[in-house]
Tab-separated table of C-alpha atoms in Angstrom:
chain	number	residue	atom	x	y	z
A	1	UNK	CA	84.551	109.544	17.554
A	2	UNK	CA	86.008	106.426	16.352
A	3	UNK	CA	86.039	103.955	19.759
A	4	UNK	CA	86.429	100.199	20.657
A	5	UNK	CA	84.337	99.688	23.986
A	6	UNK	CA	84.365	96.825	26.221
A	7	UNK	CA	82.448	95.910	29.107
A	8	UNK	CA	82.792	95.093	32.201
A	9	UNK	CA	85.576	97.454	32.629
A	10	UNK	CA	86.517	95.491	35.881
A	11	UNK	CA	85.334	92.569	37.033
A	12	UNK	CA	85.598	89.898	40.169
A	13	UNK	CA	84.117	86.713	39.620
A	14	UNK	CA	83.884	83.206	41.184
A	15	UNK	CA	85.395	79.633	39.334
A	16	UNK	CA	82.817	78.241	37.018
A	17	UNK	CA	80.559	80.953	36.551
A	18	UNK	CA	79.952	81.746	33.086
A	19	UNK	CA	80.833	85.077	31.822
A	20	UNK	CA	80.889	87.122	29.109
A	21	UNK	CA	82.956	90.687	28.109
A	22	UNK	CA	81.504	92.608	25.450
A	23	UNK	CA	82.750	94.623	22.435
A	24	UNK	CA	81.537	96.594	20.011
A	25	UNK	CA	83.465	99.125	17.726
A	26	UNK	CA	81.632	102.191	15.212
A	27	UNK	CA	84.660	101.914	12.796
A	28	UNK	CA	82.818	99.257	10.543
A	29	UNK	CA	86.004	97.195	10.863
A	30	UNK	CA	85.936	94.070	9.370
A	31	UNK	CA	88.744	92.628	11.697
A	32	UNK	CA	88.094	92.282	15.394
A	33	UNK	CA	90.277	90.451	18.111
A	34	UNK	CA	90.561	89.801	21.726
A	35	UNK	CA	93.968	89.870	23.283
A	36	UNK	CA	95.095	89.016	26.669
A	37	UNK	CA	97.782	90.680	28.688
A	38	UNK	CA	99.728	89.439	31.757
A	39	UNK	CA	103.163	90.548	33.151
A	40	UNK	CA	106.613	89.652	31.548
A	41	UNK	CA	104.328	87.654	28.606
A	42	UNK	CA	102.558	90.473	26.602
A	43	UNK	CA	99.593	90.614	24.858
A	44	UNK	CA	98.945	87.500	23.214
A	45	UNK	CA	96.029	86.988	21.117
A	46	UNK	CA	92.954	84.732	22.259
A	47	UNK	CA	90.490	84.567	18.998
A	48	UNK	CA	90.084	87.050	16.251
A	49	UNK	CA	87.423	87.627	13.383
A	50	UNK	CA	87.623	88.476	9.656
A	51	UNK	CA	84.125	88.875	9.068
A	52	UNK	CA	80.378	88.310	10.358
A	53	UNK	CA	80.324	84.716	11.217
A	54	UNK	CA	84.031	83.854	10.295
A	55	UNK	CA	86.034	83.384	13.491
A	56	UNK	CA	89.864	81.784	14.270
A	57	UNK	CA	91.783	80.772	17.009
A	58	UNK	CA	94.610	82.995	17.818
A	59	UNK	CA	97.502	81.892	20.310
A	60	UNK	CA	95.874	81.069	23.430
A	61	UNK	CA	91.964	79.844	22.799
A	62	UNK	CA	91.824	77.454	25.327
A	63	UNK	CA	89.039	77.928	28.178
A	64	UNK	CA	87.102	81.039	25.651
A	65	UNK	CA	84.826	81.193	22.434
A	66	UNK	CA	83.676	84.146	20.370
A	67	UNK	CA	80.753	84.667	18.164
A	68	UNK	CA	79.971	87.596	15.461
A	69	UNK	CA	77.403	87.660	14.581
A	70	UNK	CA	76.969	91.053	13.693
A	71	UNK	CA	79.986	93.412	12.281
A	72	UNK	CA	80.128	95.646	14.999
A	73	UNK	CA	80.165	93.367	17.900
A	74	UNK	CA	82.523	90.293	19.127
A	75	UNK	CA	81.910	89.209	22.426
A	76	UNK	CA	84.234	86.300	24.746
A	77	UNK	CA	82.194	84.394	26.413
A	78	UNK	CA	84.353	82.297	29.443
A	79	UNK	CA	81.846	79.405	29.889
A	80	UNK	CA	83.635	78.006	33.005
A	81	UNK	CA	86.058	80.519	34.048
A	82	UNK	CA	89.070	79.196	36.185
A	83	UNK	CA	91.850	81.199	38.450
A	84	UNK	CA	94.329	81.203	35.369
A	85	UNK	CA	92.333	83.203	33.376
A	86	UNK	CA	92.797	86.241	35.625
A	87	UNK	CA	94.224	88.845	33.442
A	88	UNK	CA	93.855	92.452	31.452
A	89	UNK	CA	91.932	91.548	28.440
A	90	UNK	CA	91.666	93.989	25.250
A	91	UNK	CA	89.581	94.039	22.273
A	92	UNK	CA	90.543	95.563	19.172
A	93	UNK	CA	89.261	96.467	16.059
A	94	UNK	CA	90.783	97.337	12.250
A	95	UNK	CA	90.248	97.133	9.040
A	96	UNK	CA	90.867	94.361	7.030
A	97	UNK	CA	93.987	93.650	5.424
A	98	UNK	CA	97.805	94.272	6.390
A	99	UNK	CA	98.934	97.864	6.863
A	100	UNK	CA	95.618	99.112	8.607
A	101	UNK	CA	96.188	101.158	12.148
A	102	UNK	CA	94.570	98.479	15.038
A	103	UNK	CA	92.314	100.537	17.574
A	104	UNK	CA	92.024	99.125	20.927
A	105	UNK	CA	89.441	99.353	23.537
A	106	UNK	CA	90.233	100.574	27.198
A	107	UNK	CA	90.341	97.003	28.737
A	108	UNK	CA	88.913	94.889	31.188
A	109	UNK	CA	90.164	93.821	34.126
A	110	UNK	CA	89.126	89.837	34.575
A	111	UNK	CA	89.712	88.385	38.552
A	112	UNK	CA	88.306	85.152	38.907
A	113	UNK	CA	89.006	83.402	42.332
B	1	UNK	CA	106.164	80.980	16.470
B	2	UNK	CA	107.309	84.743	16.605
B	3	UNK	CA	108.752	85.577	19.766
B	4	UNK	CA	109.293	89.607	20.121
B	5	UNK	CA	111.805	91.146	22.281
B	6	UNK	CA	112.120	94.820	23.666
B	7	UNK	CA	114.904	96.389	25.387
B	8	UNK	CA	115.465	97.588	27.869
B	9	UNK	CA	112.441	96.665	29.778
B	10	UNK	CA	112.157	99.387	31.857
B	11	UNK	CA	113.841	103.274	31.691
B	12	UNK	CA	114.121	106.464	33.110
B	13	UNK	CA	115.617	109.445	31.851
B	14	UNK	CA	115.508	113.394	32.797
B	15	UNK	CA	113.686	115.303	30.526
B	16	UNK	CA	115.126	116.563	27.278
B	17	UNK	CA	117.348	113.474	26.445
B	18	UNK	CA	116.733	111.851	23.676
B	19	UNK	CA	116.112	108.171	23.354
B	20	UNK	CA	115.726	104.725	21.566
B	21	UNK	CA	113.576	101.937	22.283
B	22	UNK	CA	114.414	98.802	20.176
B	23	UNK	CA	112.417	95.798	19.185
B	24	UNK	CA	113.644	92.637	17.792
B	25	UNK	CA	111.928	89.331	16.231
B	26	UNK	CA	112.703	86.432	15.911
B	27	UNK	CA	111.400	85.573	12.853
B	28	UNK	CA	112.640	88.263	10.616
B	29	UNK	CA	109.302	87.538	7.949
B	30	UNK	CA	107.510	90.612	9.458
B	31	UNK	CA	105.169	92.122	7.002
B	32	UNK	CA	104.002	95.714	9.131
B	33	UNK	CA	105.114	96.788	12.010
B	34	UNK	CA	103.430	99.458	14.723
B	35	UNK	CA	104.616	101.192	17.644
B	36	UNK	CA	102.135	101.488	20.735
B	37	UNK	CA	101.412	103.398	23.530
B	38	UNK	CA	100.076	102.197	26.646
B	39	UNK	CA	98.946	104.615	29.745
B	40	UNK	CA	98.488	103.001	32.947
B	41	UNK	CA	94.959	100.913	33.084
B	42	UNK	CA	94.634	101.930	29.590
B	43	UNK	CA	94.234	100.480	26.399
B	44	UNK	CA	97.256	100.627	23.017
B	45	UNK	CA	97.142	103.749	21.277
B	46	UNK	CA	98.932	103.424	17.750
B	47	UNK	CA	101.808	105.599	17.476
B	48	UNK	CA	103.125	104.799	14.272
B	49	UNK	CA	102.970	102.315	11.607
B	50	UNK	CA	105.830	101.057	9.124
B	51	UNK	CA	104.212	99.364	6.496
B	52	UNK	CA	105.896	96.687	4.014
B	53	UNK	CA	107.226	99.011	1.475
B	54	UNK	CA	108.559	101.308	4.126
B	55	UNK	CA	111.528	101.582	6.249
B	56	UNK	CA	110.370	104.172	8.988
B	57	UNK	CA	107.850	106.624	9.915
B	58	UNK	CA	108.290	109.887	11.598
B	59	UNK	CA	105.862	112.108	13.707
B	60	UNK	CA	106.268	114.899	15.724
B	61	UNK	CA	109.483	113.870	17.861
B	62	UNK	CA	108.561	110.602	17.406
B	63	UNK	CA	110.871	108.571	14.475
B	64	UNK	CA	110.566	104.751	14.044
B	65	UNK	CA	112.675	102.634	11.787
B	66	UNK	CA	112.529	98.964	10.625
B	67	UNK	CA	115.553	97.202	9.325
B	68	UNK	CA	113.427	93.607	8.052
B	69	UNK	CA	116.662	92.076	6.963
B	70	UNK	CA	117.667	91.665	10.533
B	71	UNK	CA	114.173	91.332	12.072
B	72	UNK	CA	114.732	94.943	14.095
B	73	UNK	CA	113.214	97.893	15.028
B	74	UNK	CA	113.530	101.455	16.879
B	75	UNK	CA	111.886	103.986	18.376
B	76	UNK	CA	113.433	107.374	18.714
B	77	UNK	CA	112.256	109.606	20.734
B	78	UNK	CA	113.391	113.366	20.819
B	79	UNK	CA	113.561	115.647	23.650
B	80	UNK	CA	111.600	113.478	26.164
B	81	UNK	CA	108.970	114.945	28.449
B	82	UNK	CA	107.140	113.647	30.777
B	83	UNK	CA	103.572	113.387	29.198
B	84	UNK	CA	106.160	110.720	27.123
B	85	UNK	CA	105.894	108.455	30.070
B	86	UNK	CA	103.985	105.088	29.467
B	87	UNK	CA	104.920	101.727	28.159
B	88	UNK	CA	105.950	101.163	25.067
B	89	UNK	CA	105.130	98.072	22.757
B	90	UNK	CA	105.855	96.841	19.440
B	91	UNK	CA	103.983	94.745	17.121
B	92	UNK	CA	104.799	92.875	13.721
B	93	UNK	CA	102.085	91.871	11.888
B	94	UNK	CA	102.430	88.895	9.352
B	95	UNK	CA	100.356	88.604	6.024
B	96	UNK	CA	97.471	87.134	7.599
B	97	UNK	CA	96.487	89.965	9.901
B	98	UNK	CA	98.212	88.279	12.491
B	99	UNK	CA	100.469	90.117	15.495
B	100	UNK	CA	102.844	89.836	17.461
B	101	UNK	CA	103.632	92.014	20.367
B	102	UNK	CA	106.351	92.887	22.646
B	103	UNK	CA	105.986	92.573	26.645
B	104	UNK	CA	106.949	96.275	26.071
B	105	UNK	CA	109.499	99.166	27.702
B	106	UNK	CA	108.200	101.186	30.452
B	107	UNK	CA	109.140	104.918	30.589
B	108	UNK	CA	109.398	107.061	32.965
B	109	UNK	CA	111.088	110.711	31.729
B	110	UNK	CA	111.833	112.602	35.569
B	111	UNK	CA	111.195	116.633	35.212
């Protein structure tokens, strides 16, 4: 079954302490992204990934990095995670090139007080 | 920088109307577009996807149209029911594999 999984699924966590949210997809997508989602702004997108080792800043990068190092996995790492960064995140997956259907994974809930 | 509107932002109909969601850009240079789904505490589910060369998509009672001259699309849906309520969201996508989304309709279709 073709899936995007992230985890945590939910998570509460304290200012400053470094984090990180998996994903991994069994599409063998070339394209992989993180977007966050927060009320009345929609999902806007945090970092995305072309390829192994080939990574970009989307709309909102501040305060997160990404690595991918292998196909099937892009991970966000928070290194010091503030109260603003409390939000839905979502990690999706496609293939390359414009036209392709985007899969998403189930989400995970970030609260960091 | 693309801003994406949807209206109306929220709706509820009794079941067997029909419907139309609309989505608008502001920067009329959209390449694709898709349609989403999104369940509550769930992730987007692609519903359908208009690519360049295309001008809508149909499935089931689901029909979506995309009028790039104007930077506009809708979603019609036919004889609602109630496993039809969710939110709604639209994306464009630009040449680069970028998107765009929509902050989304939320349905709610009342048996």
């Amino acid at each position: 079954e073709a899936q995007v999984t992230q985890n945590p699924r939910y998570l509460i966590t304290v200012t400053g302490k470094k984090l990180t949210v998996t994903c991994s997809q069994n599409m063998n997508h070339e394209y992989m992204s993180w977007y966050r989602q927060d009320p009345g702004l929609g999902l806007r997108q945090i970092y995305y990934s072309m390829n192994v080792e080939v990574t970009d800043k989307g709309d909102v990068p501040e305060g997160y990095k990404v690595s991918r190092k292998e196909k099937r996995n892009f991970p966000l790492i928070l290194e010091s995670p503030s109260p603003n960064q409390t939000s839905l995140y979502f990690c999706a997956s496609s293939l390359l090139g414009s036209g392709n259907t985007i899969y998403f994974g189930e989400g995970s809930w970030l609260t960091v007080v | 920088k693309q801003e994406v509107t949807q209206i109306p932002a929220a709706l509820s109909v009794p079941e067997g109307e029909n419907l139309v969601l609309n989505c608008s850009f502001t920067d009329s240079a959209i390449y694709n577009l898709q349609w989403f789904r999104q369940d509550p505490g769930k992730g987007l589910t692609s519903l359908l996807l208009i690519q360049s060369s295309q001008r809508e998509q149909t499935s089931g009672r689901l029909n979506a149209s995309l009028d790039k001259s104007s930077g506009r699309s809708t979603l019609y849906i036919a004889a609602s029911q109630p496993g039809d309520s969710a939110t709604y969201l639209c994306a464009g996508e630009n040449t680069g594999n970028q998107f765009y989304f929509g902050t989304g309709t939320s349905l709610t279709v009342i048996p």
